[in-house]
Coordinates of C-alpha atoms in Angstrom, one line a residue:
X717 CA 6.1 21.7 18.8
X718 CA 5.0 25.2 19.0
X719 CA 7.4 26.1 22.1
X720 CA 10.6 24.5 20.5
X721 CA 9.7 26.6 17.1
X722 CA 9.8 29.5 19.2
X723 CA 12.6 28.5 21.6
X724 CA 14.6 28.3 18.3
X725 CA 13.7 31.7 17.3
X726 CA 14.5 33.0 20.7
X727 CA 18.4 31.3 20.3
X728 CA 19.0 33.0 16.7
X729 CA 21.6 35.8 16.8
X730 CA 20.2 37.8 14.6
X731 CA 16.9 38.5 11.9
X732 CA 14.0 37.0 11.5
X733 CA 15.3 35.0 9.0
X734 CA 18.0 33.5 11.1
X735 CA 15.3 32.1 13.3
X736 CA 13.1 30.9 10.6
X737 CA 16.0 28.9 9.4
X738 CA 16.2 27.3 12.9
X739 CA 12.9 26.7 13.1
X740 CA 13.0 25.0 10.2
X741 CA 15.3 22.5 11.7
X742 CA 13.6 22.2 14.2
X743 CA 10.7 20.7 11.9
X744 CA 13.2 19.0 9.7
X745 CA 14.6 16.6 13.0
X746 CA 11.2 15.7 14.5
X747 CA 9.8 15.1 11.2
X748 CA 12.2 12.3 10.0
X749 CA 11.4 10.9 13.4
X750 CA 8.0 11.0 12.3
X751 CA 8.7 9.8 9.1
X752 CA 10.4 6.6 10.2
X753 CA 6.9 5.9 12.6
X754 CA 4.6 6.2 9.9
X755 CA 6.2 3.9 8.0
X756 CA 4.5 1.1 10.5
X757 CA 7.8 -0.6 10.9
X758 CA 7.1 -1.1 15.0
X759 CA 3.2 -2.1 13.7
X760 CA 4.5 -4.6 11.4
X761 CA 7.1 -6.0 13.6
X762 CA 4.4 -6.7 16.3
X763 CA 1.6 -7.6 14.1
X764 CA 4.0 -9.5 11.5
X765 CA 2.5 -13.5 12.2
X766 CA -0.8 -12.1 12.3
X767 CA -0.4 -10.1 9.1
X768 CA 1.6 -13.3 7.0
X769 CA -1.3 -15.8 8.4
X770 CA -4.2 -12.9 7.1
X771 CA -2.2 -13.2 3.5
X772 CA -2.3 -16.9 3.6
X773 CA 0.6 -18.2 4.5
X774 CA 0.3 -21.0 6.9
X775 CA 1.2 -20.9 10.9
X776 CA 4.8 -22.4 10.3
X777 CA 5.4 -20.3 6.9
X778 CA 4.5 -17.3 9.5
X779 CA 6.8 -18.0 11.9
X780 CA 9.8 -18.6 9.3
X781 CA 8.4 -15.1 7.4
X782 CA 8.8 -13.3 11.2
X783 CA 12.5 -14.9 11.1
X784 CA 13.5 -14.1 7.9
X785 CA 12.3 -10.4 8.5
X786 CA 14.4 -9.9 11.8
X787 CA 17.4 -11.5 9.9
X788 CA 17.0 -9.3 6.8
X789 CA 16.9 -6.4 9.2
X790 CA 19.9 -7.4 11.1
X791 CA 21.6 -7.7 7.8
X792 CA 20.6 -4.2 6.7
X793 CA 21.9 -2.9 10.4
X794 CA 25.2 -4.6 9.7
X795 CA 25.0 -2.8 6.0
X796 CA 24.8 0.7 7.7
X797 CA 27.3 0.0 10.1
X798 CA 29.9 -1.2 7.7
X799 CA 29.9 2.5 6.0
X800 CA 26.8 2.3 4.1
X801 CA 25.8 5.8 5.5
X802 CA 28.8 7.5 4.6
X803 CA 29.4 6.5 1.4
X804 CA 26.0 7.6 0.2
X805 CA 24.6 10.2 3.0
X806 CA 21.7 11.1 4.9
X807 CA 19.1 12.5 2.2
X808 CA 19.3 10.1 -0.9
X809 CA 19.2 6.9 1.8
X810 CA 16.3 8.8 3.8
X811 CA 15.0 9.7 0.2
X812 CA 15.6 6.2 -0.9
X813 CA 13.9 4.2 2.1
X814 CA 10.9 6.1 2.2
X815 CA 9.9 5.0 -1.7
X816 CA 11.6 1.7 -1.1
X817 CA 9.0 0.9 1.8
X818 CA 6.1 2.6 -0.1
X819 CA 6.5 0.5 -3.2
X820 CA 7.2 -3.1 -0.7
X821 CA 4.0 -2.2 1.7
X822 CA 2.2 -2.1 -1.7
X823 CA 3.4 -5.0 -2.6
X824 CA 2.3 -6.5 0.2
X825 CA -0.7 -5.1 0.7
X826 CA -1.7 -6.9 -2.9
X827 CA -0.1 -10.2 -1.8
X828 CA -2.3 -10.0 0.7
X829 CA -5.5 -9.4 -0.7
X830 CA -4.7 -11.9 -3.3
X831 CA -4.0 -14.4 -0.7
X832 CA -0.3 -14.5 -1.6
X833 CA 1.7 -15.6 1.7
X834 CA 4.9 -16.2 -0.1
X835 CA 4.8 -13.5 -2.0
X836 CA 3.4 -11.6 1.4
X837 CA 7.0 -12.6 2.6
X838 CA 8.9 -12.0 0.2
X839 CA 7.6 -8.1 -0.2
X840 CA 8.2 -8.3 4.1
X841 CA 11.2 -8.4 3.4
X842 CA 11.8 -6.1 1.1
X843 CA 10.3 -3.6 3.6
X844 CA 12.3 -4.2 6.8
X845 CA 15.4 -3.5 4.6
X846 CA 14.4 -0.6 3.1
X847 CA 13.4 0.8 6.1
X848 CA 16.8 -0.7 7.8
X849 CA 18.7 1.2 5.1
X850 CA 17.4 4.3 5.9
X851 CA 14.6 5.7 7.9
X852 CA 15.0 3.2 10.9
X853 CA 19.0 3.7 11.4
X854 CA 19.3 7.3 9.7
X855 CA 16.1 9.3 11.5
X856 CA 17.6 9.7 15.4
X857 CA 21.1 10.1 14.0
X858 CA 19.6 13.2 11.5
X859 CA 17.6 14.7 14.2
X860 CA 20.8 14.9 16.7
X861 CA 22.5 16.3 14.2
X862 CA 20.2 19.0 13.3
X863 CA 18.4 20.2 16.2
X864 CA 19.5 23.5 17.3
X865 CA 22.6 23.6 20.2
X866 CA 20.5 25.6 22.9
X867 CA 17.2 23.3 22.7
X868 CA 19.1 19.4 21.0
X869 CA 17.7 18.1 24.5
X870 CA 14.4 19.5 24.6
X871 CA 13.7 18.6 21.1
X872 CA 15.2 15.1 21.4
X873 CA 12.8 14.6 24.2
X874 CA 10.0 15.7 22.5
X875 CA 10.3 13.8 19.2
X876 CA 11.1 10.8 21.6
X877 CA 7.8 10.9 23.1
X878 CA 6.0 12.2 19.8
X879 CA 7.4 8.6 18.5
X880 CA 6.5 6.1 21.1
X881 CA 2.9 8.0 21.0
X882 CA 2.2 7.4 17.6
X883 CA 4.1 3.8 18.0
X884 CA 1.2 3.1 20.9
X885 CA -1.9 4.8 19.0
X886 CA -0.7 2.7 16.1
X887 CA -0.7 -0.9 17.6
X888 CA -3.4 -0.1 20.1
X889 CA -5.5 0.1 17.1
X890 CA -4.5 -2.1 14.6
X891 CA -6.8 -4.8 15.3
X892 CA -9.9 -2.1 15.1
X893 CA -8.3 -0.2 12.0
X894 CA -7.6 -3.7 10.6
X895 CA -11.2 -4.9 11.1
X896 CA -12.7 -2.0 9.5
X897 CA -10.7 -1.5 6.7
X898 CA -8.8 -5.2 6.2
X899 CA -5.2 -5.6 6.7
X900 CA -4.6 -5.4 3.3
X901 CA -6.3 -1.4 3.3
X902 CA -3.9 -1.0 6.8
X903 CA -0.6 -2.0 4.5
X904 CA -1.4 0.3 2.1
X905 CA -2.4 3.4 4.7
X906 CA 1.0 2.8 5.7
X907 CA 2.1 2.5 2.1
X908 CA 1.2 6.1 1.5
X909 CA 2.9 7.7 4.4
X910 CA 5.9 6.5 3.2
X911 CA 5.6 7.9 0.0
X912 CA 4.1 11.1 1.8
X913 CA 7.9 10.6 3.8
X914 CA 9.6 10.8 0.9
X915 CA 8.1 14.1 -0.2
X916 CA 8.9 15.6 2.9
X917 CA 12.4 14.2 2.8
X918 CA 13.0 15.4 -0.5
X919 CA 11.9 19.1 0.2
X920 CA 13.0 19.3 3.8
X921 CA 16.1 17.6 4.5
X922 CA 19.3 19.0 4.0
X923 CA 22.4 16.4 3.9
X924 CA 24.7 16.5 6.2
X925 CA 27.5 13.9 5.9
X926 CA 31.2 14.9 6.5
X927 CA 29.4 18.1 8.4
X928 CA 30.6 18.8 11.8
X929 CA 28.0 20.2 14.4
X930 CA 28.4 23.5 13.8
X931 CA 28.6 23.3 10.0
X932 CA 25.2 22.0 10.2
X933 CA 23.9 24.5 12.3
X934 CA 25.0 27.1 9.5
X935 CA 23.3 25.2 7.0
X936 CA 20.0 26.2 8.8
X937 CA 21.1 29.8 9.8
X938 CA 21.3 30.3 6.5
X939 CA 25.0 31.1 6.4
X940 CA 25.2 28.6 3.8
X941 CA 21.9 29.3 1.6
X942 CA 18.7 28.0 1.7
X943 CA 18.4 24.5 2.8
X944 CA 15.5 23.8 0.3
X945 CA 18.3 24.3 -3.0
X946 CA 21.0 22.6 -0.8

């Protein structure tokens, strides 16, 4: 927001500069938050029988679809917690879930026009883990990390509730979205955020494994160059 871009300003020792380096994580933290919404990940979750049955899979292939997507996200939470995260870092998993969801929402927005429910499944799949291995597990922990010391609570709270308002906008109107434009045309909306995610991953995010707190913050101050070439 506006008053945390400013309140980061305000905080910087020094130039102009300095401040537009803090800004600048600022809009680096809130927007993986965003990014890991517009993926539809809480939209498919909620939606996901409804979405499998539209693609032409039948009630009880739904229902095993819906199971098979929690378990193949639990897996991918076990993944991250076993050391995926540090053994490869923050940006090339953000980087990497972002075009790994694009490309299965794709897939599965053509399964579904096609009338593929297996093949709808399948590509479900695909997504949840994507998005497991990277923008679901990786966005909150990069924002913490990054958001300025005098304002981390303000600006948690405020990408906190910029998230569950696009999560609420989002399923409140799926079903009118869905019967304007099909659910197949809502897969692939969603498909193009997350490429649009990975684009702003790639040009915003600066990696910050094996970084303490502090080291971070100098990565934005620009005691450490611009984040941009990092």
């Amino acid at each position: 927001s506006t008053e945390l871009v400013d309140d980061a300003v305000a905080v910087a020792p020094g130039s102009a500069r300095e401040g537009s380096f803090r800004s600048r994580a600022v809009v680096a933290g809130v927007g993986v938050v965003v990014c890991f919404v517009a993926s539809g990940n809480n939209v498919i979750q909620a939606y996901m029988d409804v979405i499998l049955e539209a693609s032409g899979a039948s009630a009880d292939a739904a229902t095993l679809g819906a199971v098979s997507f929690a378990a193949t996200q639990l897996v991918g939470a076990l993944a991250m917690a076993a050391g995926v995260i540090q053994a490869f870092g923050r940006r090339p998993l953000l980087l990497a879930s972002a075009l790994g969801a694009g490309a299965a929402l794709a897939a599965m927005g053509a399964a579904s026009a096609n009338g593929a429910g297996l093949l709808a499944i399948l590509a479900a799949d695909c997504f949840i883990a994507a998005v497991t291995l990277g923008l679901s597990t990786l966005s909150w922990v990069y924002a913490s990390e990054v958001f300025p010391d005098a304002i981390r609570g303000r600006a948690m709270g405020s990408a906190t509730i910029l998230f569950w308002g696009i999560t609420f906008c989002f399923i409140e109107s799926f079903d009118v979205v869905s019967g304007l434009i099909t659910i197949p045309g809502v897969l692939f909306i969603f498909s193009g955020l997350c490429f649009a995610s990975a684009a702003f991953v790639f040009f915003f995010v600066v990696e910050t494994r094996h970084k303490s707190l502090n080291e971070v913050q100098a990565l934005f101050v620009g005691e450490e160059g611009d984040p941009l070439l990092a």
